[in-house]
Coordinates of C-alpha atoms and ligand atoms in Angstrom, one line a residue:
X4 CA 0.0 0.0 0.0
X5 CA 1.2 3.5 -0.6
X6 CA 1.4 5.9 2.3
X7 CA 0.2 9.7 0.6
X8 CA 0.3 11.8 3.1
X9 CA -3.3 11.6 3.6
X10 CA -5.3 11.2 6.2
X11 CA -8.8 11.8 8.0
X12 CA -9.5 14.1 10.9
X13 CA -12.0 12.2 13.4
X14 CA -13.2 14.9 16.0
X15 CA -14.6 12.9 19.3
X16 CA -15.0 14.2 22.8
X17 CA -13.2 17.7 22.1
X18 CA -10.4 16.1 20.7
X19 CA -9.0 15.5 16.8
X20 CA -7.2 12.8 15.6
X21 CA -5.6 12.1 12.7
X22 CA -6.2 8.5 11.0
X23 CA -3.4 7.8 8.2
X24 CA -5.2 6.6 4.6
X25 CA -3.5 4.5 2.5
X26 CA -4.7 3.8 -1.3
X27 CA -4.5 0.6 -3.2
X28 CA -3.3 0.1 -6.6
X29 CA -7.0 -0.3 -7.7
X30 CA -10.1 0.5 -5.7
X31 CA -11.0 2.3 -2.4
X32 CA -8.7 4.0 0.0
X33 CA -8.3 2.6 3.3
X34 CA -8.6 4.5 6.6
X35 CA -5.9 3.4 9.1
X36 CA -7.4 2.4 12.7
X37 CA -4.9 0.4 13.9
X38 CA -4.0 3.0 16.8
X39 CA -7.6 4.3 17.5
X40 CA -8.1 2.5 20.6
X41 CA -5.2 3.3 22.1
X42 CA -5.3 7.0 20.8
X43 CA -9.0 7.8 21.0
X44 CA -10.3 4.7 23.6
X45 CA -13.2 3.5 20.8
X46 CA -14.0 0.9 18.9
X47 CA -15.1 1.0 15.0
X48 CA -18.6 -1.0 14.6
X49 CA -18.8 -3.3 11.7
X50 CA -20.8 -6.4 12.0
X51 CA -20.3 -8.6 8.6
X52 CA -17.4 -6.7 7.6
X53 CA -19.3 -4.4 4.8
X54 CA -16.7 -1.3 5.3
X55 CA -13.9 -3.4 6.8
X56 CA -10.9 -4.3 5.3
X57 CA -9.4 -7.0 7.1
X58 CA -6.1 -7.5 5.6
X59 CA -4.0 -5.5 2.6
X60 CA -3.4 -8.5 -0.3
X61 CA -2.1 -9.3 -4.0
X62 CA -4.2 -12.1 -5.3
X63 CA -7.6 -11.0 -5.9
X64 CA -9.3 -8.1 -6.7
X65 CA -13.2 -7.1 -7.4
X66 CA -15.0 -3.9 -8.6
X67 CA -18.2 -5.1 -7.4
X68 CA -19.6 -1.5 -9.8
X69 CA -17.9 -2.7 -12.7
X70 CA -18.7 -6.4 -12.3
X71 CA -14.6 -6.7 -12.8
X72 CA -12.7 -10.0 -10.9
X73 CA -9.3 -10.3 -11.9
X74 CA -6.8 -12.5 -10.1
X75 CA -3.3 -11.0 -10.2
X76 CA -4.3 -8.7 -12.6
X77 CA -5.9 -10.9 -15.1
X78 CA -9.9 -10.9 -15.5
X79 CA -11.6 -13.8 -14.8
X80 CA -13.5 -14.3 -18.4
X81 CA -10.3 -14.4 -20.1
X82 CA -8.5 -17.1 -17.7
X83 CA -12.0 -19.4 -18.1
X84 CA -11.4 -18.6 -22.0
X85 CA -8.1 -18.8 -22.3
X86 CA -6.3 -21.1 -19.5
X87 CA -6.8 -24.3 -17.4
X88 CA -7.4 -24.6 -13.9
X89 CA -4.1 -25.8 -12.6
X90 CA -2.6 -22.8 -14.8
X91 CA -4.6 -20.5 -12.6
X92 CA -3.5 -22.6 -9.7
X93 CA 0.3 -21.5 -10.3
X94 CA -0.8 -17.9 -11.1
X95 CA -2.9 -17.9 -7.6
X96 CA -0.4 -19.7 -5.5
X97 CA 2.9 -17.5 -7.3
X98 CA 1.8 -14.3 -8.9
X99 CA 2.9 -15.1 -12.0
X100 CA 1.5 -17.3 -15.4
X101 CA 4.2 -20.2 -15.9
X102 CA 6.8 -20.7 -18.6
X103 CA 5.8 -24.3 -20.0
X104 CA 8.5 -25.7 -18.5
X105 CA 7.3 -24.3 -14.9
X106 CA 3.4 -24.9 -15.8
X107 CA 4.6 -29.0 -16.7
X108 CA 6.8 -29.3 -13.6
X109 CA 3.8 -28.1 -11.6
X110 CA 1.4 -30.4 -13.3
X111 CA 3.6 -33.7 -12.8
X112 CA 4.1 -32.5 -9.4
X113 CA 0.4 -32.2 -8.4
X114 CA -0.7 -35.0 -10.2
X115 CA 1.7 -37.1 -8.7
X116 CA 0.5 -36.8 -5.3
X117 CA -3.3 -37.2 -6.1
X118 CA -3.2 -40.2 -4.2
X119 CA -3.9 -40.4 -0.4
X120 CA -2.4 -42.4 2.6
X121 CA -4.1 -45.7 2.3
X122 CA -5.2 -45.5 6.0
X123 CA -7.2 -43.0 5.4
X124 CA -9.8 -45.3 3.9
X125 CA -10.6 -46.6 7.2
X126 CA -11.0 -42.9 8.3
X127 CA -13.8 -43.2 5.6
X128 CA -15.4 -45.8 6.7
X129 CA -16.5 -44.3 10.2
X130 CA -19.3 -42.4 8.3
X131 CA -22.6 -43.2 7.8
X132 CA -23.5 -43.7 4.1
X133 CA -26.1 -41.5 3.7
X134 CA -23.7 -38.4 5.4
X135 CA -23.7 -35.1 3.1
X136 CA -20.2 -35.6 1.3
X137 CA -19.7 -32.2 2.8
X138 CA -19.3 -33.9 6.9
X139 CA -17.3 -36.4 5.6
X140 CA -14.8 -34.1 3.5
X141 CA -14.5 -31.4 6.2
X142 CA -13.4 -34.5 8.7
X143 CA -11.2 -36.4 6.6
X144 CA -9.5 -32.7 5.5
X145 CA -9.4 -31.7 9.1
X146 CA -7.3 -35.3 9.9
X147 CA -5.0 -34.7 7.1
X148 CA -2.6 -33.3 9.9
X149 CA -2.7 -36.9 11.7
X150 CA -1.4 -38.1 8.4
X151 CA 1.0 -35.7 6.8
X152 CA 3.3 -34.9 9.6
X153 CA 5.8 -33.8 7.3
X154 CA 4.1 -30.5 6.3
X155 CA 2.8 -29.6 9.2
X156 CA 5.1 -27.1 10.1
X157 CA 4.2 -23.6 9.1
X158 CA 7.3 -22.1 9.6
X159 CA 9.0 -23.5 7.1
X160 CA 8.5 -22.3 3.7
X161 CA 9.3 -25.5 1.8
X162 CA 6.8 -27.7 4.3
X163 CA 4.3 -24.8 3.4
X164 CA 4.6 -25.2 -0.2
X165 CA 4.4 -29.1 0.4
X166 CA 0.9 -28.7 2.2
X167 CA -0.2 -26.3 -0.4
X168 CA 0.2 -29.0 -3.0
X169 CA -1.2 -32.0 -1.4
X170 CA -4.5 -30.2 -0.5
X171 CA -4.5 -29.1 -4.2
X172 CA -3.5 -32.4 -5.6
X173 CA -6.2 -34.8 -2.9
X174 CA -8.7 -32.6 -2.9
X175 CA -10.4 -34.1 -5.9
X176 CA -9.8 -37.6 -4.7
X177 CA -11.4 -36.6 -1.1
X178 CA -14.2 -35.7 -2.9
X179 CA -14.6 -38.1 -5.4
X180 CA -14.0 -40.7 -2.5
X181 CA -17.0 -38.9 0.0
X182 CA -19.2 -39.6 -3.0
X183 CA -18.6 -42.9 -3.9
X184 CA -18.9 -43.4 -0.1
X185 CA -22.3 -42.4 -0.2
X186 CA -23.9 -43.8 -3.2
X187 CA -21.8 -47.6 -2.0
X188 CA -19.4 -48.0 -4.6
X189 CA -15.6 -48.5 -4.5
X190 CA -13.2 -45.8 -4.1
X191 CA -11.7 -45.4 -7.9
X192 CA -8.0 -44.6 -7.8
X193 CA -6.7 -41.5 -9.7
X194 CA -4.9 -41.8 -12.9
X195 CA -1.4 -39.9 -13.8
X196 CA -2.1 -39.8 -17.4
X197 CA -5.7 -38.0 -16.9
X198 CA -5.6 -34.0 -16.7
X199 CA -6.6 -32.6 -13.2
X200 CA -11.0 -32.3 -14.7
X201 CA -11.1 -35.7 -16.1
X202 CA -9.5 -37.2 -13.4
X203 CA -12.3 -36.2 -11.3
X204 CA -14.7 -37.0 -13.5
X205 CA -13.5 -40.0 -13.7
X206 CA -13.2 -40.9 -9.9
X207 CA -16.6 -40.2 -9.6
X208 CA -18.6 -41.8 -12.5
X209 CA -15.7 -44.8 -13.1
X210 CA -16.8 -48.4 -12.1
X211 CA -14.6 -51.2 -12.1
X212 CA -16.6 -53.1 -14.3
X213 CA -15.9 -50.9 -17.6
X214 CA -13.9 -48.5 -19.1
X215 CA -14.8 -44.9 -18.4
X216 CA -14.4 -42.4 -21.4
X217 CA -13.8 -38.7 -20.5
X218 CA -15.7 -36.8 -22.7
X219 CA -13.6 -33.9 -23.7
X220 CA -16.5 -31.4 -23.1
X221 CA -17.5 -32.4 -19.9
X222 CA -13.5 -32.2 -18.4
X223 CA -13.2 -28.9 -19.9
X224 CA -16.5 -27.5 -18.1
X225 CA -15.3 -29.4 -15.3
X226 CA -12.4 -27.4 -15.6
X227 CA -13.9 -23.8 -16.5
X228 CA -16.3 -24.4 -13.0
X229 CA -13.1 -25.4 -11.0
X230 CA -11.4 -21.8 -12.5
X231 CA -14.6 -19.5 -11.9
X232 CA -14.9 -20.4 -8.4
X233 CA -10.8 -20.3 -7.4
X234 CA -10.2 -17.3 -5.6
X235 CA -12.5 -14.7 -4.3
X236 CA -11.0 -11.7 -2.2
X237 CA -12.2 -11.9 1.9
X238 CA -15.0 -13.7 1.1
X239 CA -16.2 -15.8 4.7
X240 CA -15.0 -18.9 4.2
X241 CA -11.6 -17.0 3.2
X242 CA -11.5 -15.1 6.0
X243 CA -12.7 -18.1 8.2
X244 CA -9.2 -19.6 7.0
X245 CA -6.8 -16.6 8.0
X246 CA -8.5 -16.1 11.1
X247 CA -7.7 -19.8 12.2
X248 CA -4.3 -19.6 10.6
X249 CA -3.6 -16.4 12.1
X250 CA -3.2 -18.5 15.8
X251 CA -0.7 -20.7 14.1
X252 CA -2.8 -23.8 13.0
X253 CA -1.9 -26.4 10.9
X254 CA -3.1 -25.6 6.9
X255 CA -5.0 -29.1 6.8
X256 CA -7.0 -27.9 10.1
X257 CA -7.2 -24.3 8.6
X258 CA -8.6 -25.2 5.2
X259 CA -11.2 -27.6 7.1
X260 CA -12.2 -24.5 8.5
X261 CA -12.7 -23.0 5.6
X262 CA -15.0 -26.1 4.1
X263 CA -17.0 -25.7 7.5
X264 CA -17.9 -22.2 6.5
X265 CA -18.3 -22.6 2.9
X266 CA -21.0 -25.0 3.4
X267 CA -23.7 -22.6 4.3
X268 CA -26.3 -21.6 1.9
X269 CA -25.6 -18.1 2.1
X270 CA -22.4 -18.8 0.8
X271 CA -20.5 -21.9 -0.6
X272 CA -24.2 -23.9 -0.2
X273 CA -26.1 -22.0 -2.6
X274 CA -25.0 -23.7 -5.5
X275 CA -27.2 -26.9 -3.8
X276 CA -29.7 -24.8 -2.5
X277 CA -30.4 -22.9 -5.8
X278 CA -31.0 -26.1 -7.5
X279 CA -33.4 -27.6 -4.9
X280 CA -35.1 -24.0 -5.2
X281 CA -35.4 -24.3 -9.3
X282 CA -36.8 -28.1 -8.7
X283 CA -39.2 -26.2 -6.1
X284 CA -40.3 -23.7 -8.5
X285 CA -40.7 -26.6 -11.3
X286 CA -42.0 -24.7 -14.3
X287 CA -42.4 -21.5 -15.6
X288 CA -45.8 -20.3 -14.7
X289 CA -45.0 -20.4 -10.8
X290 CA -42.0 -18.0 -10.9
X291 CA -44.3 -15.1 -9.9
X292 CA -45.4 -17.0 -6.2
X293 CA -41.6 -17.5 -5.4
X294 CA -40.9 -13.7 -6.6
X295 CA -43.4 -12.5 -4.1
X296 CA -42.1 -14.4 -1.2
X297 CA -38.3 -13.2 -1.8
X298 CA -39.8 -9.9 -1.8
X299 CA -42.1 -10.4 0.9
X300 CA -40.5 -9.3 4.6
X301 CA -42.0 -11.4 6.7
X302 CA -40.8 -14.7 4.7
X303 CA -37.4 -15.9 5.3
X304 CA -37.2 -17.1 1.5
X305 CA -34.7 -15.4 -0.4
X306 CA -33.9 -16.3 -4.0
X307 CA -30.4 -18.7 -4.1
X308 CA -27.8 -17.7 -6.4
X309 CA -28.7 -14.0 -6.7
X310 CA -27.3 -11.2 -4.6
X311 CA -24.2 -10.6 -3.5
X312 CA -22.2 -8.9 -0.7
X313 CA -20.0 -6.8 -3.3
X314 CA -21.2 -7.4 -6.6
X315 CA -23.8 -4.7 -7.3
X316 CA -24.7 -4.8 -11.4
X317 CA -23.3 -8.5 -12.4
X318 CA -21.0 -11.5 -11.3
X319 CA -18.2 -11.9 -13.9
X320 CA -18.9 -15.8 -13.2
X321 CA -22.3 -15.7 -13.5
X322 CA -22.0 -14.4 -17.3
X323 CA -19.2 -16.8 -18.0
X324 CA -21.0 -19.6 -16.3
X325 CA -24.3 -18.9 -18.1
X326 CA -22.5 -19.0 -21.8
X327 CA -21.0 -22.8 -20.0
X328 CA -24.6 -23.7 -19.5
X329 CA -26.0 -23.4 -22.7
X330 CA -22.6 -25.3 -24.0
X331 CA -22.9 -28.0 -22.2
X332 CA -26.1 -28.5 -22.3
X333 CA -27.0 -28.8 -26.1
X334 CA -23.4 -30.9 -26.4
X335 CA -25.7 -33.1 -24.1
X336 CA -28.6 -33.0 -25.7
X337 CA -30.7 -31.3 -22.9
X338 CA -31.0 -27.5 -24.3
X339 CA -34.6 -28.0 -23.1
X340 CA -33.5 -28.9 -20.2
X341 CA -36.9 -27.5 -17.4
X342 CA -34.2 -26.2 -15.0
X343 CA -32.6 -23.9 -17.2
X344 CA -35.6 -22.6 -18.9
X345 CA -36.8 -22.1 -15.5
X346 CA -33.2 -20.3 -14.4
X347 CA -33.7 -18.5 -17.6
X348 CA -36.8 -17.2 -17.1
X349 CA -36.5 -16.0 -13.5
X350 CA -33.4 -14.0 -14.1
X351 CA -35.5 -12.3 -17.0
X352 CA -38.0 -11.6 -14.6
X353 CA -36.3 -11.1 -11.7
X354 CA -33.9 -8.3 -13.1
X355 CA -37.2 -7.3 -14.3
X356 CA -38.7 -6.0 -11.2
X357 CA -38.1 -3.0 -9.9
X358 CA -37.3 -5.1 -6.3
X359 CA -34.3 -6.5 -7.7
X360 CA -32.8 -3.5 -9.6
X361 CA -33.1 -1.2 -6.2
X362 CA -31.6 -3.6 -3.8
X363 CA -29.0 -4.4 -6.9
X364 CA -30.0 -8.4 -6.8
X365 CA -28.2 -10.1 -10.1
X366 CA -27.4 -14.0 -10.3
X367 CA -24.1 -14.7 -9.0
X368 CA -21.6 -17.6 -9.1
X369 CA -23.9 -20.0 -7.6
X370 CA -26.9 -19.7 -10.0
X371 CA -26.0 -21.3 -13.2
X372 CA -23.7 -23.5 -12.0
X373 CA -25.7 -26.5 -10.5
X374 CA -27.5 -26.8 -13.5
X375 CA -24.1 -27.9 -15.3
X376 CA -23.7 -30.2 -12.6
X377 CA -26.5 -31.6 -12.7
X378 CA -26.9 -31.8 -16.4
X379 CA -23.1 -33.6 -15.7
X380 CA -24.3 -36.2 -13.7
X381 CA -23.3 -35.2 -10.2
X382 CA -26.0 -35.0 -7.6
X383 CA -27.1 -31.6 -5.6
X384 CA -24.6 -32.7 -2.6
X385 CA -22.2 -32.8 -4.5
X386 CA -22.3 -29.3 -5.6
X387 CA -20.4 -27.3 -2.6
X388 CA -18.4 -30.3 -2.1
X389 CA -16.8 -28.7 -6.1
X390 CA -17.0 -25.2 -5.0
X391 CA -15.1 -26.4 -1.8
X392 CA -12.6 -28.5 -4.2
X393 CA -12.1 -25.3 -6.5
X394 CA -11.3 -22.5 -3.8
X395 CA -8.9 -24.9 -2.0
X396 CA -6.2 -23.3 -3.9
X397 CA -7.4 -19.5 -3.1
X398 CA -7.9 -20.6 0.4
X399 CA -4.1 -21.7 0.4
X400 CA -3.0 -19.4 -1.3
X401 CA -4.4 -16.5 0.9
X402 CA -2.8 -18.7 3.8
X403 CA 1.0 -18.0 2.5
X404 CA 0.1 -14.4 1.6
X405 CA -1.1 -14.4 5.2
X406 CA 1.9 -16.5 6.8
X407 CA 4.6 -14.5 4.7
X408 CA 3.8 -11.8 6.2
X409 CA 6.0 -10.1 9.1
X410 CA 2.9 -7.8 10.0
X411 CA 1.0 -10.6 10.4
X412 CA -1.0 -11.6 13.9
X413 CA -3.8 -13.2 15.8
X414 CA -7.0 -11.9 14.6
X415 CA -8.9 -10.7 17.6
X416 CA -11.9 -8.5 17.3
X417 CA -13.8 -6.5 19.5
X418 CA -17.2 -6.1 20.6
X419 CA -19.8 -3.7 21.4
X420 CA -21.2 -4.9 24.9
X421 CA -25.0 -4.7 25.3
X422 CA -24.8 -7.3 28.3
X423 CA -25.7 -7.0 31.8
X424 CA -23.0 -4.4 34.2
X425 CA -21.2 -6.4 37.2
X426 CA -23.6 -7.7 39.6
X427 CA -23.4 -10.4 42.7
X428 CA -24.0 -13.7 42.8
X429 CA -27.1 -14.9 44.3
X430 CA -27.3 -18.4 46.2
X431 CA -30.2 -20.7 44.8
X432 CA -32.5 -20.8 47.9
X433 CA -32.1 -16.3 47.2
X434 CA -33.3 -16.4 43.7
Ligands
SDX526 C1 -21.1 -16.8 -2.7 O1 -18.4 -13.2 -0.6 C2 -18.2 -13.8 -1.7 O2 -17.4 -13.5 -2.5 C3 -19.0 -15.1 -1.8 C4 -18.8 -15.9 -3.2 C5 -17.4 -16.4 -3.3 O3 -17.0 -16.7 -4.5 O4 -16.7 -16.7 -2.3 O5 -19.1 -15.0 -4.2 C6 -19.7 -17.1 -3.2 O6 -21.3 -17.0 -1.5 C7 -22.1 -16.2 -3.6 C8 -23.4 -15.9 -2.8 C9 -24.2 -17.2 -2.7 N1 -25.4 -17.0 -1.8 C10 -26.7 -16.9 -2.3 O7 -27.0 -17.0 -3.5 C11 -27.7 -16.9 -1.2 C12 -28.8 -15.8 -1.6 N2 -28.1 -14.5 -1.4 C13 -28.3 -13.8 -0.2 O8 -28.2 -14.6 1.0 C14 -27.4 -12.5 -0.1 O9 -27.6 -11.9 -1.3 C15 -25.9 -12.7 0.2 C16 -25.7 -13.4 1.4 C17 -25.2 -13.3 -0.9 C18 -25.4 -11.2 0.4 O10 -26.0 -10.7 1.5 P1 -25.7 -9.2 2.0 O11 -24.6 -8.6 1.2 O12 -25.4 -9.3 3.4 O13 -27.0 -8.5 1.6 P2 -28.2 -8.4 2.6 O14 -28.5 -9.8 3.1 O15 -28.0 -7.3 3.5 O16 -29.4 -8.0 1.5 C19 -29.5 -6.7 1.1 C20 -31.0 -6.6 0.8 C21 -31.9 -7.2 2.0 O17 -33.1 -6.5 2.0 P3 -33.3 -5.2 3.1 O18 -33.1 -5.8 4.4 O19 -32.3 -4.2 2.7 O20 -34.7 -4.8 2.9 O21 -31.3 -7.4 -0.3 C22 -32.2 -8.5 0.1 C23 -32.2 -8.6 1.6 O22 -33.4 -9.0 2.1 N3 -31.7 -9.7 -0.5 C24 -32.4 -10.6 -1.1 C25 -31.5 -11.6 -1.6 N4 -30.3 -11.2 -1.2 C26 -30.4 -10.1 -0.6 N5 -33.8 -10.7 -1.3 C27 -34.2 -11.8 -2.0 N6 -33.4 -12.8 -2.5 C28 -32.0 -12.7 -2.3 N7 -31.2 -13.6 -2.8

């Protein structure tokens, strides 16, 4: 950040005091509180973090105006047009795009350590079958640490960079492995000849009684859904991550964190929860009824996969993932697919009414994207489970930002006390 000699006067009690600003390379300026406590004795009030910035970082930035994402500078429609996930996995984790000779020595080393500690199958087995792949991959993440001692230690740099690539690399097979779990059929081994999509693909929908075929369009709209959800600024579950990594925790324990708070359906779940809406709503004609309840106050019902915390016109992803949808779906045969008519048609309508437009409502990531998956085959709980498997990598690689940094400490925020003011204890035969 640069320091400009600017600042802001805050005039409390009598008193003035003079906050530094610092401005970013693109986007808002930042007012600098760090010493207002001590200098002033207040606290600054921002439940949910809307005017908050809770860190300075390289990796990601949005124009939530402009509907801009760019990750290290590059926007997001041309990486999903023009590279490959574990290409934007090397950019994310090292700030750079790869020579070929750095991009193919990061390939063989991830793929080569796709496969998990054998043990862990038993870990597997523990779980009930029908348990949302979601519980079983935020446990068997979290005991990655009783299993890869060796990179444990976040202290040093090279057992960092280790950890970074095994959660990148077994990611996929954790999740391919909690859905195999679930539906009773054997865990499939990943391939090192396969590309990081169709391995997936294929240790999900492989059985040992046949050969599986990748089809080429389905492992590169794997691929383009693993890139649009990668990296996403100080989004929760990010900022679930740094806060338990700013005490010192392991990564494995940090990024299960992180897949803890990415399955809720305000966030990571809507993906599933959009889907199961869409089904609700079923066809066309009964889009109006659901309109009216996610305007209505008194109904909890919001519409999943539209709004968004910064975006405020359109989600790059969303337009990118939209273009994927109509791809994928006539390669497959389902262009009439209900679902997306039905998607279809509520956007229209929804950015239709005057509702939406004031309180700046647009689909986001989440809305277009189950309908790929579940034109792909996979089933709704396996949605976040792929959002969780994609932002793995900006999870990490906000964690070495985070670690490498000398200004870097335990997050610790403060309150605004509405509680009760000291009192005495009363005895039980008193009360
Ligand atoms: C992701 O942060 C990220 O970057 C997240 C993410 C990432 O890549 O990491 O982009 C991924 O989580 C995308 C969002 C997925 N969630 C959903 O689709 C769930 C539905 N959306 C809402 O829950 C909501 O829009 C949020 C949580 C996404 C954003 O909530 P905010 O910013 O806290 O906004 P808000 O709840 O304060 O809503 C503002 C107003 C409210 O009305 P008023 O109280 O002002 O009258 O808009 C209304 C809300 O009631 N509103 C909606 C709505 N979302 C907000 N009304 C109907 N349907 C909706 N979906």
């Amino acid at each position: 950040m640069t320091e400009n000699n600017k600042s802001a006067t805050l005039n409390l009690n009598g008193e003035s005091y003079e906050l530094p600003i610092f401005s970013p390379t693109v986007g808002p300026d930042v007012i600098d509180i760090r010493k207002l406590y001590a200098a002033a004795g207040v606290f600054t009030y921002d439940p949910g973090f809307t005017s908050t910035a809770s860190c300075d970082s390289t990796i990601t930035y949005i124009d939530g105006e402009k509907g801009e994402l760019l990750h290290r500078g590059y926007p997001i429609d041309q990486l999903a047009g023009k590279s490959h996930f574990l290409e934007v996995c090397y950019l994310l984790l090292y700030g750079v795009l790869p020579t070929a000779e750095d991009l193919e020595n990061f390939e063989t080393t991830i793929t080569r350590h796709t496969m998990v500690h054998e043990q862990m199958i038993n870990f597997f087995r523990g779980f009930r079958r029908d348990a949302h792949p979601m519980a079983i991959i935020v446990g068997v993440v979290g005991a990655m640490s009783a299993f890869y001692h060796d990179s444990t230690d976040i202290n040093d740099p090279r057992q960092r960079e280790v950890a970074s690539h095994r959660l990148i690399a077994k990611m996929p097979t954790i999740a391919a492995m909690a859905y195999k779990y679930t539906i009773g059929q054997p865990f499939v081994y990943p391939r090192n000849d396969l590309d990081y999509a169709s391995n997936f693909l294929r240790m999900c929908f492989a059985v040992p009684c046949e050969e599986y075929e990748v089809n080429p369009i389905l492992s590169r709209a794997m691929d383009r859904i693993f890139t649009l959800h990668a990296d996403h600024e100080q989004n929760a579950s990010t900022s679930t991550v740094r806060l338990a990594s700013s005490s010192g925790a392991n990564p494995f324990a940090c990024i299960a964190a992180g897949i803890a708070c990415l399955w809720g359906p305000a966030h990571g779940g809507a993906n599933q929860a959009c889907l199961e809406m869409l089904k609700e709503i079923g066809t066309v004609d009964r889009i109006p009824e659901f309109i009216d309840r996610a305007k209505d106050k008194d109904d909890p019902f919001r519409l999943m996969g539209f709004g968004h915390r910064v975006y405020k016109n359109f989600d790059p992803r969303a337009t990118v993932m939209k273009q994927s949808a109509d791809e994928v779906l006539d390669l497959l045969g389902v262009e009439n697919n209900p679902l997306l008519q039905v998607a279809k048609e509520l956007e229209r309508v929804a950015l239709s009414d005057p509702y939406f437009a004031e309180k700046k409502l647009f689909p986001n990531v989440d809305f277009y994207s189950g309908i790929i998956l579940e034109a792909m085959g996979f089933p709704t709980s396996m949605f976040t489970p792929i959002f969780a498997l994609s932002r793995t990598v900006g999870w990490i690689s906000q964690w070495k930002e985070m670690i490498g940094d000398p200004q870097n400490k335990i997050g610790r925020p403060r309150q605004l006390y509405l509680g009760e003011t000291q009192r005495d204890y009363i005895d039980i035969e008193n009360r």
